[in-house]
Coordinates of C-alpha atoms in Angstrom, one line a residue:
X1 CA 47.3 133.0 124.2
X2 CA 51.1 133.3 124.4
X3 CA 53.3 130.6 122.9
X4 CA 54.7 129.7 126.3
X5 CA 51.2 129.0 127.7
X6 CA 50.4 126.9 124.6
X7 CA 53.4 124.8 125.4
X8 CA 52.4 124.4 129.0
X9 CA 48.9 123.2 127.9
X10 CA 50.5 120.9 125.3
X11 CA 52.5 119.3 128.2
X12 CA 49.2 118.4 129.9
X13 CA 47.9 116.8 126.7
X14 CA 51.1 114.9 126.0
X15 CA 51.2 113.8 129.7
X16 CA 47.7 112.3 129.5
X17 CA 48.5 110.4 126.3
X18 CA 51.7 109.0 127.9
X19 CA 49.9 108.2 131.1
X20 CA 47.4 106.1 129.2
X21 CA 50.0 104.3 127.2
X22 CA 52.1 103.4 130.3
X23 CA 49.2 102.2 132.3
X24 CA 48.2 100.1 129.3
X25 CA 51.7 98.6 129.3
X26 CA 51.4 97.8 133.0
X27 CA 47.9 96.3 132.6
X28 CA 48.9 93.9 129.9
X29 CA 52.1 92.8 131.7
X30 CA 51.5 93.2 135.5
X31 CA 55.1 94.4 135.8
X32 CA 56.0 96.3 138.9
X33 CA 58.8 98.1 137.0
X34 CA 56.3 99.3 134.3
X35 CA 53.8 100.2 137.0
X36 CA 56.5 102.4 138.6
X37 CA 57.1 104.1 135.3
X38 CA 53.3 104.7 134.9
X39 CA 53.1 106.2 138.4
X40 CA 55.7 108.8 137.5
X41 CA 53.5 109.8 134.5
X42 CA 50.7 110.8 136.9
X43 CA 53.2 113.3 138.4
X44 CA 54.0 114.5 135.0
X45 CA 50.3 115.5 134.4
X46 CA 49.9 117.1 137.8
X47 CA 53.2 119.0 137.4
X48 CA 52.3 120.2 133.8
X49 CA 49.0 121.6 135.2
X50 CA 50.8 123.4 138.0
X51 CA 53.3 124.8 135.4
X52 CA 50.5 126.1 133.2
X53 CA 48.9 127.9 136.1
X54 CA 52.2 129.3 137.3
X55 CA 53.1 130.6 133.8
X56 CA 49.7 132.2 133.5
X57 CA 50.2 134.0 136.9
X58 CA 53.8 135.0 136.1
X59 CA 52.7 136.5 132.8
X60 CA 50.5 139.0 134.6
X61 CA 51.8 142.6 134.5
X62 CA 53.3 144.3 137.6
X63 CA 50.7 146.1 139.8
X64 CA 50.7 148.1 143.0
X65 CA 50.8 145.0 145.2
X66 CA 53.5 143.4 143.1
X67 CA 55.7 146.1 141.6
X68 CA 58.4 143.7 140.5
X69 CA 55.8 141.5 138.6
X70 CA 54.7 137.9 139.3
X71 CA 57.6 136.0 137.7
X72 CA 58.5 134.1 140.9
X73 CA 55.3 132.1 140.5
X74 CA 57.3 129.8 138.2
X75 CA 59.7 128.9 140.9
X76 CA 56.9 127.8 143.2
X77 CA 55.6 125.6 140.4
X78 CA 59.1 124.1 140.0
X79 CA 59.4 123.5 143.7
X80 CA 56.0 121.8 143.7
X81 CA 57.1 119.6 140.8
X82 CA 60.2 118.6 142.6
X83 CA 58.2 117.6 145.7
X84 CA 55.8 115.6 143.6
X85 CA 58.7 113.8 142.0
X86 CA 60.0 112.8 145.4
X87 CA 56.6 111.6 146.5
X88 CA 56.3 109.5 143.3
X89 CA 59.7 107.9 144.0
X90 CA 58.7 107.0 147.5
X91 CA 55.5 105.4 146.2
X92 CA 57.5 103.4 143.6
X93 CA 59.9 102.2 146.3
X94 CA 57.0 100.9 148.3
X95 CA 55.7 98.9 145.2
X96 CA 59.1 97.7 144.5
X97 CA 59.5 96.4 148.1
X98 CA 56.2 94.6 147.9
X99 CA 57.1 93.1 144.6
X100 CA 60.5 92.0 145.9
X101 CA 58.8 90.2 148.8
X102 CA 56.4 88.4 146.4
X103 CA 57.9 88.3 142.9
X104 CA 55.6 87.2 140.1
X105 CA 56.2 86.4 136.4
X106 CA 55.2 89.1 133.9
X107 CA 52.8 88.5 131.0
X108 CA 52.9 89.7 127.4
X109 CA 56.4 91.2 127.7
X110 CA 56.8 92.1 124.0
X111 CA 53.5 94.0 123.7
X112 CA 54.1 95.8 127.0
X113 CA 57.6 96.9 125.8
X114 CA 56.3 98.2 122.5
X115 CA 53.5 100.3 124.2
X116 CA 55.9 101.6 126.8
X117 CA 58.5 102.4 124.1
X118 CA 56.0 104.5 122.1
X119 CA 55.2 106.5 125.3
X120 CA 59.0 107.0 125.9
X121 CA 59.6 108.3 122.3
X122 CA 56.7 110.8 122.7
X123 CA 58.1 112.0 126.0
X124 CA 61.6 112.4 124.5
X125 CA 60.3 114.5 121.6
X126 CA 58.3 116.7 123.8
X127 CA 61.1 117.1 126.4
X128 CA 63.4 118.4 123.6
X129 CA 60.8 120.9 122.6
X130 CA 60.3 122.2 126.1
X131 CA 64.0 122.3 126.8
X132 CA 64.7 124.5 123.8
X133 CA 61.7 126.8 124.6
X134 CA 62.7 127.0 128.3
X135 CA 66.2 128.1 127.5
X136 CA 65.0 130.6 124.9
X137 CA 62.6 132.2 127.3
X138 CA 64.5 131.5 130.6
X139 CA 61.4 129.8 132.0
X140 CA 62.1 127.9 135.2
X141 CA 58.7 126.1 134.9
X142 CA 59.3 124.9 131.4
X143 CA 62.9 123.9 132.2
X144 CA 61.8 121.9 135.3
X145 CA 59.1 120.2 133.2
X146 CA 61.6 119.4 130.4
X147 CA 64.2 118.0 132.9
X148 CA 61.5 115.9 134.6
X149 CA 60.5 114.4 131.2
X150 CA 64.1 113.7 130.3
X151 CA 64.5 111.9 133.5
X152 CA 61.4 109.9 132.7
X153 CA 62.9 109.1 129.2
X154 CA 66.1 107.8 130.7
X155 CA 64.4 105.8 133.4
X156 CA 61.9 104.3 130.9
X157 CA 64.8 103.3 128.7
X158 CA 66.5 101.5 131.6
X159 CA 63.2 99.9 132.6
X160 CA 62.7 98.6 129.1
X161 CA 66.2 97.3 128.8
X162 CA 66.0 95.5 132.1
X163 CA 62.4 94.4 131.6
X164 CA 63.6 92.5 128.5
X165 CA 66.0 90.5 130.6
X166 CA 63.2 89.2 132.9
X167 CA 61.8 86.5 130.5
X168 CA 65.3 85.8 129.2
X169 CA 66.8 85.1 132.6
X170 CA 63.8 83.8 134.4
X171 CA 64.6 86.0 137.4
X172 CA 61.2 87.5 138.6
X173 CA 63.0 89.5 141.3
X174 CA 64.7 91.5 138.6
X175 CA 61.4 93.4 137.9
X176 CA 61.0 95.0 141.4
X177 CA 64.8 95.6 141.5
X178 CA 64.5 97.7 138.4
X179 CA 61.6 99.6 139.9
X180 CA 63.7 100.4 142.9
X181 CA 66.5 101.7 140.7
X182 CA 64.0 103.9 138.8
X183 CA 62.8 105.3 142.1
X184 CA 66.3 106.2 143.3
X185 CA 67.0 108.0 140.0
X186 CA 63.7 109.9 140.3
X187 CA 64.6 110.9 143.8
X188 CA 67.8 112.5 142.6
X189 CA 66.0 114.3 139.8
X190 CA 63.4 115.7 142.3
X191 CA 66.1 116.9 144.6
X192 CA 67.9 118.7 141.7
X193 CA 64.7 120.4 140.6
X194 CA 63.9 121.7 144.2
X195 CA 67.5 122.9 144.7
X196 CA 67.6 124.9 141.4
X197 CA 64.1 126.4 142.1
X198 CA 65.1 127.4 145.7
X199 CA 68.1 129.2 144.1
X200 CA 65.6 131.3 142.1
X201 CA 63.5 132.1 145.1
X202 CA 66.6 133.2 147.0
X203 CA 67.6 135.6 144.2
X204 CA 70.7 133.7 143.3
X205 CA 73.1 135.4 140.9
X206 CA 72.8 134.4 137.2
X207 CA 75.5 132.4 135.4
X208 CA 79.0 133.7 135.1
X209 CA 78.6 134.0 131.3
X210 CA 75.6 136.3 131.8
X211 CA 77.5 138.5 134.3
X212 CA 80.4 138.8 131.8
X213 CA 78.0 139.9 129.1
X214 CA 76.5 142.5 131.4
X215 CA 80.0 143.9 132.3
X216 CA 81.1 143.9 128.6
X217 CA 77.9 145.7 127.5
X218 CA 78.3 148.4 130.1
X219 CA 82.0 148.8 129.3
X220 CA 81.4 149.3 125.6
X221 CA 78.4 151.7 125.9
X222 CA 79.0 154.0 128.9
X223 CA 80.7 156.7 126.9
X224 CA 81.4 159.7 129.2
X225 CA 81.5 157.5 132.4
X226 CA 84.6 156.4 134.1
X227 CA 83.7 153.2 135.8
X228 CA 80.8 150.9 136.8
X229 CA 80.9 149.0 140.1
X230 CA 78.7 147.1 142.6
X231 CA 77.0 145.2 139.8
X232 CA 74.2 143.0 141.2
X233 CA 71.8 140.9 139.1
X234 CA 69.2 138.1 139.5
X235 CA 66.5 136.5 137.5
X236 CA 62.8 136.5 138.2
X237 CA 61.3 134.0 135.7
X238 CA 62.4 135.1 132.2
X239 CA 63.2 138.7 133.3
X240 CA 66.7 139.9 134.4
X241 CA 67.1 142.6 137.1
X242 CA 70.3 144.6 137.3
X243 CA 71.6 147.2 139.7
X244 CA 74.9 149.0 139.4
X245 CA 76.7 152.2 140.3
X246 CA 78.1 154.4 137.4
X247 CA 80.9 156.8 138.2
X248 CA 80.8 160.0 136.2
X249 CA 82.9 163.2 136.1
X250 CA 82.1 165.4 139.0
X251 CA 81.5 168.5 136.8
X252 CA 79.2 166.7 134.3
X253 CA 75.8 168.4 134.0
X254 CA 72.8 166.4 135.3
X255 CA 71.3 166.3 131.8
X256 CA 74.4 164.7 130.3
X257 CA 74.7 162.2 133.2
X258 CA 71.1 161.2 132.6
X259 CA 71.8 160.7 128.9
X260 CA 74.8 158.4 129.7
X261 CA 72.6 156.3 132.0
X262 CA 69.9 156.1 129.4
X263 CA 72.4 155.0 126.7
X264 CA 73.6 152.2 129.0
X265 CA 70.1 151.0 129.7
X266 CA 69.2 150.9 126.0
X267 CA 72.3 149.0 125.2
X268 CA 71.6 146.5 127.9
X269 CA 68.0 145.9 126.6
X270 CA 69.3 145.3 123.1
X271 CA 71.9 142.9 124.3
X272 CA 70.0 141.1 127.1
X273 CA 66.3 141.3 126.1
X274 CA 63.9 141.5 128.9
X275 CA 65.9 143.4 131.6
X276 CA 65.1 145.9 134.3
X277 CA 68.0 148.3 134.9
X278 CA 68.6 150.5 137.9
X279 CA 71.7 152.8 137.7
X280 CA 73.0 154.9 140.6
X281 CA 75.2 157.7 139.3
X282 CA 78.2 158.8 141.4
X283 CA 80.8 161.5 141.1
X284 CA 84.4 160.5 140.2
X285 CA 85.7 160.8 143.7
X286 CA 83.6 157.7 144.5
X287 CA 85.4 155.6 141.9
X288 CA 86.7 152.3 143.4
X289 CA 89.2 151.6 140.6
X290 CA 88.2 148.0 140.9
X291 CA 84.9 148.0 139.0
X292 CA 84.2 147.8 135.2
X293 CA 86.3 150.3 133.4
X294 CA 84.6 152.1 130.5
X295 CA 86.3 151.6 127.2

C-alpha cells in the first residue's frame, strides 16, 4: 500500500474519532453551535472515504481506455468534498435558525469545551500532516481534505471562544448565532474547494513559478537547439504534462535532433519529477524569436 493511500485511510480513522468527540460534546451541552461543529465532522468522514477511493483509482496505471492515466479521479473527489461541505453548511444554517427562534441555555459548558478542544487539536495536527503530504505529492484530494480540516479547526476555535461567552453573558441567542457564522465560513470553504478542483478538470495551467522552472530547465539543457516556444502544461493529479516546440538547425541530422530532445526530456524529469514531455522539433526557419532562447 502506497504512503498516500495510508494517509487517506488515516483520515477516515481520525475523522471517526473526531466525530465521536464532537457529538459527545454536543450531547453533554445541547449546544446548537457544537452540534453544527459535529455535523461538519460527518462530512469529514464521508469526504475522507471519497478521497481514499479516488486516490486508489488515480494510482492505477494508464491503459488502452485511459492512455493519460486516471489522475483526474482526484479532482472528482475534491469536487464531491466541496459539494458536501456546502450541504453541511446549509444543514447547520437550518439548525441555527431553529435555535435562534427557540434559544435554550446550554449545560456542562466546561466539559463540552474540553471535549471539543481535544477534537480540534487532533484535527489541526492531522491537517498539517495532510497539507505537507499533499504539497509534496501534488495531490488535489489530500490538499482538499487538509484545507477542509483546517477550516474545521478555525471554525471550531471560533465556536469554542464564543461558546465560552454564553454562560458569561447569559445570552442564549449567542449560541445559534455562532452556529450561523460557522455555516457561512464553511460555505466559503466549500466554494473554494469546488473552484480549485474545477480548474484541474478544465486543465488549468500550473502556477507561474512552475512555468518559470520549465522554461529555465529547457533553456539550460537544450544544447544544439535554437529556441523553444508554444510551451503548454497542465497537471493531472500529481503528474505534470508538458508540450512544446523545439527549434533546431535545419541541417541537423535526425539522430542528433532526437538526442537533443531526449536530453531535454531527461533534464525535465530530474528537475520536475513525475512529468510527461512531448516535444515537437522544428527547423530553424520556424523560429518565432519570441520563445525560450537556449543558453
